[in-house]
Coordinates of C-alpha atoms in Angstrom, one line a residue:
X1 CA 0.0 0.0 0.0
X2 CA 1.1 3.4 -0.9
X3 CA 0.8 6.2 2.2
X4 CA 3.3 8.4 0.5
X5 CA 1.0 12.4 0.5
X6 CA 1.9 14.6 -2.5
X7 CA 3.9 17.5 -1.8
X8 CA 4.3 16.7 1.4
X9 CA 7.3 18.5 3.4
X10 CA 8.7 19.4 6.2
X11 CA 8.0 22.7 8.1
X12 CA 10.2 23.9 10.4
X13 CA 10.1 27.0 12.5
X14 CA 12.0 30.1 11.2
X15 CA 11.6 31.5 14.6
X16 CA 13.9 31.1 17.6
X17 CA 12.8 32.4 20.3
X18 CA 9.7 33.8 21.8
X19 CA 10.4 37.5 20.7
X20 CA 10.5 36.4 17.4
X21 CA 7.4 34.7 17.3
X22 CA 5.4 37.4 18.2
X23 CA 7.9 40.3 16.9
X24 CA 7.5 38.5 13.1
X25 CA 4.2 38.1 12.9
X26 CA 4.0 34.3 12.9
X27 CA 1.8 34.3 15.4
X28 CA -1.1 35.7 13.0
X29 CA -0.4 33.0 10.7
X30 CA -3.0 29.3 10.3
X31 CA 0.3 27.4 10.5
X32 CA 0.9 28.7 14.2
X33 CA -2.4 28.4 15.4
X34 CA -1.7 25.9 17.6
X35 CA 1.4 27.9 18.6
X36 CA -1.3 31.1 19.4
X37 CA -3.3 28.8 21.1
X38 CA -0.6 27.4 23.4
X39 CA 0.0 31.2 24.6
X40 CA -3.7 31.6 25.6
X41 CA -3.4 27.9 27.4
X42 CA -0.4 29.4 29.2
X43 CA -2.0 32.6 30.1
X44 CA -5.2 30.5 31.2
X45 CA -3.4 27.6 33.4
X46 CA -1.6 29.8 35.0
X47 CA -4.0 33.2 36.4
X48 CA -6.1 29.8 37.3
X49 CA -3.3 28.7 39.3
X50 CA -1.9 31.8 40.9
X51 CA -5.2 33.3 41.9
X52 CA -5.3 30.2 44.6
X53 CA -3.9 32.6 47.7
X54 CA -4.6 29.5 50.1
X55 CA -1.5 27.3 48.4
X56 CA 2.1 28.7 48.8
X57 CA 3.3 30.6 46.0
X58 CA 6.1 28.7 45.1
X59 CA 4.5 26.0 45.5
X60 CA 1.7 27.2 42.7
X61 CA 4.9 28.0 40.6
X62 CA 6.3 24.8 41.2
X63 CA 3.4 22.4 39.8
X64 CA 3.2 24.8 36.7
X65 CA 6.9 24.1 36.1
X66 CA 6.6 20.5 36.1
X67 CA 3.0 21.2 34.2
X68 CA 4.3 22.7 31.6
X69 CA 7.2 20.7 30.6
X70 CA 6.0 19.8 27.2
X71 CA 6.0 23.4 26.1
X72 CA 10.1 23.4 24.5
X73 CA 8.2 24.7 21.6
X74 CA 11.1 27.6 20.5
X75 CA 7.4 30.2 20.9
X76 CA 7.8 30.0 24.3
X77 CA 11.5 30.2 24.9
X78 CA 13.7 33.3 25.5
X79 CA 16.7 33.5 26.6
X80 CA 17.7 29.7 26.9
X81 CA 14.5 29.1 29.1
X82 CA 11.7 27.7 28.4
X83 CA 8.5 29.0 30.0
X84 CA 8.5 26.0 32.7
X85 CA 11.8 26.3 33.8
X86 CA 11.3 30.3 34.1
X87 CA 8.3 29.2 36.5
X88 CA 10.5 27.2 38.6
X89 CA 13.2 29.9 38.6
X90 CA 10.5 32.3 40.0
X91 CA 9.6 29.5 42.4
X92 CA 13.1 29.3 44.3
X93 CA 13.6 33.3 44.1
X94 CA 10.2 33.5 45.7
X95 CA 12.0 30.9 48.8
X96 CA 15.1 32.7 48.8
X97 CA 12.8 35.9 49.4
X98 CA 10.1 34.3 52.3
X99 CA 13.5 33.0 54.2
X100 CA 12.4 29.2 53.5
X101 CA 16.4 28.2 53.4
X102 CA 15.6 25.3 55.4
X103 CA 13.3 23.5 53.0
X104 CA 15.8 21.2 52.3
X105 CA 15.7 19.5 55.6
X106 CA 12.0 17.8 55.1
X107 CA 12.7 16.8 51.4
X108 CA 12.6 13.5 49.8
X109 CA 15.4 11.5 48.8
X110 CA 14.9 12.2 45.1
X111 CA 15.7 15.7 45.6
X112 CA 18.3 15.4 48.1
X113 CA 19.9 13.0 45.9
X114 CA 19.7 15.6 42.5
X115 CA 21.2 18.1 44.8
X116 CA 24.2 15.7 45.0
X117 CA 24.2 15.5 41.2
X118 CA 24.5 19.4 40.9
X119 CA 27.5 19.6 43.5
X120 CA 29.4 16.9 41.7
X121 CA 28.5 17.9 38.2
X122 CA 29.5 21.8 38.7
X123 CA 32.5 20.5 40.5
X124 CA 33.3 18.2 37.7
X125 CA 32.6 20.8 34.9
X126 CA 35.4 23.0 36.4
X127 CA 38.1 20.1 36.7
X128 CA 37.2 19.5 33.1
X129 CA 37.8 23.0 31.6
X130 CA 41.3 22.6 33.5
X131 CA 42.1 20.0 31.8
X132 CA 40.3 20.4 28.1
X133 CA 40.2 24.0 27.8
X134 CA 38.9 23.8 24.5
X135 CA 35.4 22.2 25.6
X136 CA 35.0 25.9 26.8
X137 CA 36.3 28.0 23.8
X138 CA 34.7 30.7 24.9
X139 CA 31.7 32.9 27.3
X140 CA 28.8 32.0 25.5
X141 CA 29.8 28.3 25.8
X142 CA 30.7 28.9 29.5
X143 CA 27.4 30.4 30.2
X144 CA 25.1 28.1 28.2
X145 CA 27.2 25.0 30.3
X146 CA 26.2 26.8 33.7
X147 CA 22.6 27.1 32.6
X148 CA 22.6 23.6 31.4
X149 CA 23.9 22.7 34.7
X150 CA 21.9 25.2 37.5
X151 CA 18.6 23.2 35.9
X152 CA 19.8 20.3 37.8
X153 CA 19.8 22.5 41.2
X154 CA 16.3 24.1 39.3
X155 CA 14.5 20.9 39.3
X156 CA 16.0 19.9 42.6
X157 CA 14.7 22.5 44.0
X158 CA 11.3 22.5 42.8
X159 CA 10.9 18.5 43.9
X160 CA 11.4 19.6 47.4
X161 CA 8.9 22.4 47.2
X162 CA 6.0 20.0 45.8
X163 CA 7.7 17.2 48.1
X164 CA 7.6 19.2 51.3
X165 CA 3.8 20.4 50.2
X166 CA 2.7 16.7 48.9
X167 CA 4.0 14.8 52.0
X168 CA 2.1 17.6 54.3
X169 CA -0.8 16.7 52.6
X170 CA -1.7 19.6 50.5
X171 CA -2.0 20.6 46.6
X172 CA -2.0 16.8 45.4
X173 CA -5.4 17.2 44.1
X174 CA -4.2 20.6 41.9
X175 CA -1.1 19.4 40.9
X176 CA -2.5 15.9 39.2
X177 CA -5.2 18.2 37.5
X178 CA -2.9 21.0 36.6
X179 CA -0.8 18.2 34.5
X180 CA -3.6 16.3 33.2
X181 CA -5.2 19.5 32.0
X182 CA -1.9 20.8 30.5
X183 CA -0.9 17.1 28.5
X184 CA -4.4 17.0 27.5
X185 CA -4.2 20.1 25.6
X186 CA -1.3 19.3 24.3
X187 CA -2.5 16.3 22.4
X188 CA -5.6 19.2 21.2
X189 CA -3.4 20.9 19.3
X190 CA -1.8 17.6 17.6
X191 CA -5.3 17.6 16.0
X192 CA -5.4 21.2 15.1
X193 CA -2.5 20.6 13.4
X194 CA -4.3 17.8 11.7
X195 CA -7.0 19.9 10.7
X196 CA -5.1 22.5 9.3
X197 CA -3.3 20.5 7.1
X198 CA -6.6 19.1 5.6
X199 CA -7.0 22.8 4.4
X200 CA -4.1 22.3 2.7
X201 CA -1.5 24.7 4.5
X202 CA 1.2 22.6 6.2
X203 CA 1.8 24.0 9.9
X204 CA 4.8 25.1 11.6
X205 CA 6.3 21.9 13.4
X206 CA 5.1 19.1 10.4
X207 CA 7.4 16.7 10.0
X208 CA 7.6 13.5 8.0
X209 CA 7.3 10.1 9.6
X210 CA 10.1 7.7 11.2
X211 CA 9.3 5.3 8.6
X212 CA 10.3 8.1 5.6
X213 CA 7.3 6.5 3.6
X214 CA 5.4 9.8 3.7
X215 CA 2.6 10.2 6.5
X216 CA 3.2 13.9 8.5
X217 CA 3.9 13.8 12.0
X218 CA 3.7 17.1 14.0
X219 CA 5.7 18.9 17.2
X220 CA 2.5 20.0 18.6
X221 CA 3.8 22.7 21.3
X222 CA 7.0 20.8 21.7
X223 CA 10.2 21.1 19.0
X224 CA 9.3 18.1 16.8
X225 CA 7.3 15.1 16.3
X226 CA 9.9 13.0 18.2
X227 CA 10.4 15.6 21.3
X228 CA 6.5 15.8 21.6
X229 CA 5.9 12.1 22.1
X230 CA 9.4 11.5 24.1
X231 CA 7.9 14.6 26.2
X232 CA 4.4 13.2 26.7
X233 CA 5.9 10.0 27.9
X234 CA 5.7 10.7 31.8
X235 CA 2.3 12.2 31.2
X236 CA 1.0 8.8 31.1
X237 CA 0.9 8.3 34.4
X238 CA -1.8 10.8 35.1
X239 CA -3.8 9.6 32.4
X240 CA -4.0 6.8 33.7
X241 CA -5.1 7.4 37.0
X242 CA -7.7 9.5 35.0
X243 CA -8.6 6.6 33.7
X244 CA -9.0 4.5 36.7
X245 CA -9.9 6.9 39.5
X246 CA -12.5 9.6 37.6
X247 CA -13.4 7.0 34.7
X248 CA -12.1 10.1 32.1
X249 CA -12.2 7.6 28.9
X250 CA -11.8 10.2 26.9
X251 CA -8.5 11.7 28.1
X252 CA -6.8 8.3 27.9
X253 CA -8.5 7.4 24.4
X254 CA -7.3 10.8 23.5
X255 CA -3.5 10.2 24.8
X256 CA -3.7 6.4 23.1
X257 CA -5.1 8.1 19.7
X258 CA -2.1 10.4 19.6
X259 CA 0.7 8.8 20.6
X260 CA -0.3 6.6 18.4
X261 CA -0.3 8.3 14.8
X262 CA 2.5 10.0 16.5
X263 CA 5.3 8.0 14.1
X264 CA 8.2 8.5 15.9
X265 CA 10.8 5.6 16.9
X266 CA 11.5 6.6 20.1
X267 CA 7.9 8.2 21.5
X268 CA 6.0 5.2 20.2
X269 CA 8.4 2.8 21.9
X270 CA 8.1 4.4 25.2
X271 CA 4.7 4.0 24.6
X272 CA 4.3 0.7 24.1
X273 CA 6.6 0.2 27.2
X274 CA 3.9 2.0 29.0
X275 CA 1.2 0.1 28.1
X276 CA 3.0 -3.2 28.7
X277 CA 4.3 -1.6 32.5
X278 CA 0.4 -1.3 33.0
X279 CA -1.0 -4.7 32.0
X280 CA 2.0 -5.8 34.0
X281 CA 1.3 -3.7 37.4
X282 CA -2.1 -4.2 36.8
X283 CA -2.9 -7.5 35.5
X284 CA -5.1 -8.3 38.5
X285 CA -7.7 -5.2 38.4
X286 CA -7.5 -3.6 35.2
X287 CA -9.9 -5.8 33.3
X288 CA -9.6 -5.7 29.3
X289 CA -8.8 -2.0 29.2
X290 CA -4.7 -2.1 28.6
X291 CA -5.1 -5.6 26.6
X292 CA -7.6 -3.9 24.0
X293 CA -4.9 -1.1 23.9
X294 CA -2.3 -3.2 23.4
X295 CA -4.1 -5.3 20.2
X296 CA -5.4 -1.8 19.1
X297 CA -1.6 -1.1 18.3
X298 CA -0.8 -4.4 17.1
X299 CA -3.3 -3.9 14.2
X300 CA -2.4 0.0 13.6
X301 CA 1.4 -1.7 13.0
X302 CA -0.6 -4.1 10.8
X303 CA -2.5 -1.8 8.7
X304 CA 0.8 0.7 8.6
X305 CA 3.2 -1.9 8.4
X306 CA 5.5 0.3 5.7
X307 CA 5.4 2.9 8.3
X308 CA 6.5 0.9 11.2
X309 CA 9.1 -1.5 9.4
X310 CA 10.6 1.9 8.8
X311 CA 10.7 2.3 12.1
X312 CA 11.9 -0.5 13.1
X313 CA 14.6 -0.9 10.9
X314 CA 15.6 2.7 12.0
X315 CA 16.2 1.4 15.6
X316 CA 18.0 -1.5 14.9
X317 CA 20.5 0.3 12.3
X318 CA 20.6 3.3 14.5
X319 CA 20.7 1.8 18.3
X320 CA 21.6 -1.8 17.9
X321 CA 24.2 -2.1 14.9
X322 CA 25.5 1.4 15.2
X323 CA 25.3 2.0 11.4
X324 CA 26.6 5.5 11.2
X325 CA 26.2 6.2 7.8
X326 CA 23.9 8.4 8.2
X327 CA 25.4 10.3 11.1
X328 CA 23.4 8.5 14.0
X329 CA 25.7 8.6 16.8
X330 CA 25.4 5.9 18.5
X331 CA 27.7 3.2 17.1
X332 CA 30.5 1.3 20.5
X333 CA 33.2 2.9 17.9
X334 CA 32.3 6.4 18.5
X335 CA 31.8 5.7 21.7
X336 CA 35.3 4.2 22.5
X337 CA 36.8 7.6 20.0
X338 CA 35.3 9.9 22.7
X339 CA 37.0 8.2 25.9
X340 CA 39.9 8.3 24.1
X341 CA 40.1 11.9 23.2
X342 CA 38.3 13.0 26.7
X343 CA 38.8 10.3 29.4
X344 CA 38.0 12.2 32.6
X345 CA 34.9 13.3 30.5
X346 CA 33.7 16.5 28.9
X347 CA 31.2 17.6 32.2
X348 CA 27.3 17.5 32.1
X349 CA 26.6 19.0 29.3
X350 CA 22.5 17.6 28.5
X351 CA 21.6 16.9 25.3
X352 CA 22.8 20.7 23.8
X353 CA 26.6 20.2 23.8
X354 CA 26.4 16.2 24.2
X355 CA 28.9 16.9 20.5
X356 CA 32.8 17.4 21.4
X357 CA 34.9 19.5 19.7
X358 CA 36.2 17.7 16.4
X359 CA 34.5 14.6 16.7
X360 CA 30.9 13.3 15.5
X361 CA 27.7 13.6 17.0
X362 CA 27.2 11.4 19.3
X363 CA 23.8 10.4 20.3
X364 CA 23.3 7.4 22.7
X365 CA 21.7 8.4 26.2
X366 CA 24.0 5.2 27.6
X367 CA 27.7 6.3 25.6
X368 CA 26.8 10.1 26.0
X369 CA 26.6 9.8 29.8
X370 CA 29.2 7.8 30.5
X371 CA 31.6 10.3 27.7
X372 CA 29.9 13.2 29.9
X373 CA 30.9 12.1 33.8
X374 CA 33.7 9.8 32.9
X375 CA 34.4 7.3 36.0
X376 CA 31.3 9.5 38.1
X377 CA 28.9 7.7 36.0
X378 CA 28.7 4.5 37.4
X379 CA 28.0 5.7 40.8
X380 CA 25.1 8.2 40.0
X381 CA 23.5 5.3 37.8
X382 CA 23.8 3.4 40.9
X383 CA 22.2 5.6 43.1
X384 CA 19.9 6.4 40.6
X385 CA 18.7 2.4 40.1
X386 CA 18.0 2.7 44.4
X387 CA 16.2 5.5 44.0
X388 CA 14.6 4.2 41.8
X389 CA 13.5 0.4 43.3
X390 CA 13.1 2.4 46.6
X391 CA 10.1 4.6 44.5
X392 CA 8.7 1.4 43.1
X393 CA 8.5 -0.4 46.4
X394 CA 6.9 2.5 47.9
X395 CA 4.4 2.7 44.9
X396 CA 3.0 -0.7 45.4
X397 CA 1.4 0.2 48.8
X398 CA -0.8 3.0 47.3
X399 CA -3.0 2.4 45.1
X400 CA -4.4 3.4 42.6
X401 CA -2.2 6.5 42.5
X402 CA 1.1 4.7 43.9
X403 CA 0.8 2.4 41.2
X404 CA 0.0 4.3 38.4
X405 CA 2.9 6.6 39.2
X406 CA 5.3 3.0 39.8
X407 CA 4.5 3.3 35.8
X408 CA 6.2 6.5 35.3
X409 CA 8.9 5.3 37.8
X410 CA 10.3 2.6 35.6
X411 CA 9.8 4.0 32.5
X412 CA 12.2 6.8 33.9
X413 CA 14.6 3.6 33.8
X414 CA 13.9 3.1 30.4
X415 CA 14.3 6.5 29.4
X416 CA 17.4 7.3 31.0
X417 CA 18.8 4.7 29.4
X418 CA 17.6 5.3 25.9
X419 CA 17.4 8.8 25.4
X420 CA 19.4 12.2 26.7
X421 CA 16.4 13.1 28.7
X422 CA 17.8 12.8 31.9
X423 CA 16.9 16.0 33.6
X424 CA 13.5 16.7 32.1
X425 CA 11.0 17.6 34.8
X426 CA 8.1 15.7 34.4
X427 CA 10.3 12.1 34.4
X428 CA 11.0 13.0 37.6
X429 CA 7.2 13.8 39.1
X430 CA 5.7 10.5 39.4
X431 CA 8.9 9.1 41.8
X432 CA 8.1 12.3 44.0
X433 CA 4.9 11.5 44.3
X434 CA 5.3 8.6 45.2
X435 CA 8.1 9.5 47.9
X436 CA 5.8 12.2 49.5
X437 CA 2.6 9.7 49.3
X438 CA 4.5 7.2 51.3
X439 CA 5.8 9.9 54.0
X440 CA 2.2 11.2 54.6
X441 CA -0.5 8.3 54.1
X442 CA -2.9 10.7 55.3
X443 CA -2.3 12.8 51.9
X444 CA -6.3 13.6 50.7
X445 CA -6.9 11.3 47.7
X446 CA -7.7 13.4 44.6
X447 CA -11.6 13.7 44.0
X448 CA -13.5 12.9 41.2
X449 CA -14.6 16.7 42.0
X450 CA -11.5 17.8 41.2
X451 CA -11.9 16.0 37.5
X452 CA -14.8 17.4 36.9
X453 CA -13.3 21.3 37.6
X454 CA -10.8 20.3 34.7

């Protein structure tokens, strides 16, 4: 079968940063409707979430910076910053100013543990630039390496603010509802982009499938078809316990639709990962629900089997033989190049200067970490796999909300090792939640009320 569209191409954005958007006019245009929209969404979500004087500030700020995650869309970015991470700057400015130094004391192991992370990783950045001065050519380098490091202390900080609050046993019900809200519209403005292509204009963010057989995939308000979906993956979670708490079909039906069409290697993996977690977790109490979704994707691969042996065949050159012909980055070779030209390691660098000086791109979450902290990355794995069995331990004695979470846990696992994602604020949510649910089993159980305010 043929799914190949004429004239189909990819649109990218020729903006780069908030100011641009608005300052070009792009955001008059159909092709950035869902861009405009994501503005007003922003605007909305958060006067609703600010207005609530009887929650802590920073606390408000928080859940909106973990909310908001999926918004890396360059439209809402300026100065390196996303909106979220702006929010959960404002968040630990507005402790700094109330005197709250000591919030550290009550938090969870998760944060105390990515305050660890920062302390090594800034400490190890300097050593670094000793030795290879020419992994810091320059200022702008300089400066874009502290930013990329300071969001580690960023989204420590912020885990402890909705850890200290969760495990007190407030804001639980608005920060489930503040996410579920925020990844629902997200998958919304997949399918405006869907609609305005139908009128035959191609919006900003279209991109064509894994596969390369010709069926447009789209960023929504994320960078790209692939971000979107990898992004959405610790949304899941919550749609789930939509699903099983307030009976919101349609939320999950709508998540499952997406992330479905959604041809990207790497997102619809993580999906399926998801949905196998669940049947797993839940074999005993789910009923048919995850098995029908499950043999729902198993005939979508059917019907679009050119699309997804594309895929395929994209992760087994790319991630199991390594074929870098095509500049994929992840081959043991180019691995083994970069501890020989760097061997205490290049310093955290994320995903934006993951590339060293000279040599190819390099691209596997596993080599790129281990080429990034040298030696130190065999002991934060480790403490991240207790953290992470510690989270899924505690998740099985709450249910359904512990369990649901345990979901989001493990795929964290599976992420970190598959993807440079490692920092991202959302995979990190469901093990604090879980962590301040089993410090305070008092915590009040979101309502069905609280759904319905959605």
């Amino acid at each position: 079968m043929e799914y190949i569209l004429e004239g189909l191409e990819e649109v990218r954005y020729p903006w780069v940063n908030s100011l641009e958007f608005w300052g070009g006019g792009y955001w008059g245009q159909i092709g950035a409707l869902h861009l405009l929209f994501g503005w007003l969404f922003i605007l909305w979500i958060c006067s609703r979430t600010l207005i609530m004087s009887r929650i802590l500030l920073e606390f408000r700020l928080a859940v909106l910076y973990f909310a908001l995650t999926v918004f890396t869309n360059p439209a809402f970015n300026q100065g390196a910053l996303n909106i979220n991470e702006m929010l959960g700057v404002l968040a630990l400015l507005v402790v700094l100013a109330k005197g709250r130094m000591k919030l550290g004391l009550g938090a969870s192991p998760l944060s105390k543990g990515l305050l660890i992370v920062f302390g090594v990783s800034l400490l190890h950045v300097f050593m670094t630039w000793l030795i290879y001065p020419d992994l810091i050519p320059n200022l702008d380098v300089f400066a874009i390496k502290m930013a990329i490091n300071f969001k580690i202390l960023v989204l420590a900080g912020n885990l402890a603010i909705v850890g200290s609050q969760l495990s007190r046993g407030f804001g639980l019900d608005l920060l489930i509802r503040t996410c579920l809200a925020t990844g629902t519209f997200a998958l919304l403005m997949y399918l405006v982009q869907i609609a305005v292509s139908i009128t035959g204009t191609w919006p900003y963010g279209t991109y064509i499938d894994a596969g390369f057989v010709g069926i447009p995939s789209f960023g929504s308000v994320s960078i790209e078809r692939g971000h979107f979906g990898k992004f959405m993956t610790p949304y899941y979670p919550f749609f789930l316990f939509a699903l099983l708490a307030w009976r919101a079909r349609w939320r999950f039906a709508l998540f499952f639709l997406i992330m479905s069409i959604n041809f990207s290697a790497s997102s619809q993996t993580f999906f399926l990962c998801s949905l196998l977690l669940t049947m797993f977790i839940f074999r005993r109490k789910l009923g048919i629900t995850p098995y029908v979704s499950f043999m729902l994707m198993v005939m979508l691969m059917v019907i679009y089997w050119d699309v997804f042996e594309g895929i395929i065949d994209k992760i087994y050159l790319l991630a199991i033989v390594g074929d870098e012909s095509q500049g994929g980055g992840r081959s043991f070779g180019l691995f083994a190049e970069y501890l020989q030209t760097y061997p205490f390691g290049m310093g955290y660098s994320g995903s934006t200067l993951r590339t060293a000086p000279m040599l190819p791109e390099i691209n596997a979450a596993h080599f790129a970490f281990v080429t990034q902290y040298s030696g130190l990355a065999f002991p934060l794995v480790a403490g991240f796999a207790l953290l992470v069995y510690r989270a899924a331990q505690a998740g099985l004695l709450n249910e359904p909300l512990g369990r649901c979470m345990m979901v989001g846990v493990v795929m964290s696992g599976i992420v970190f090792l598959t993807d440079i994602l490692w920092f991202v604020p959302m995979m990190w949510l469901s093990m604090e939640i879980v962590f301040s649910q089993h410090r305070s089993p008092l915590t009040a159980f979101p309502s069905r009320t609280a759904h319905d305010a959605l």
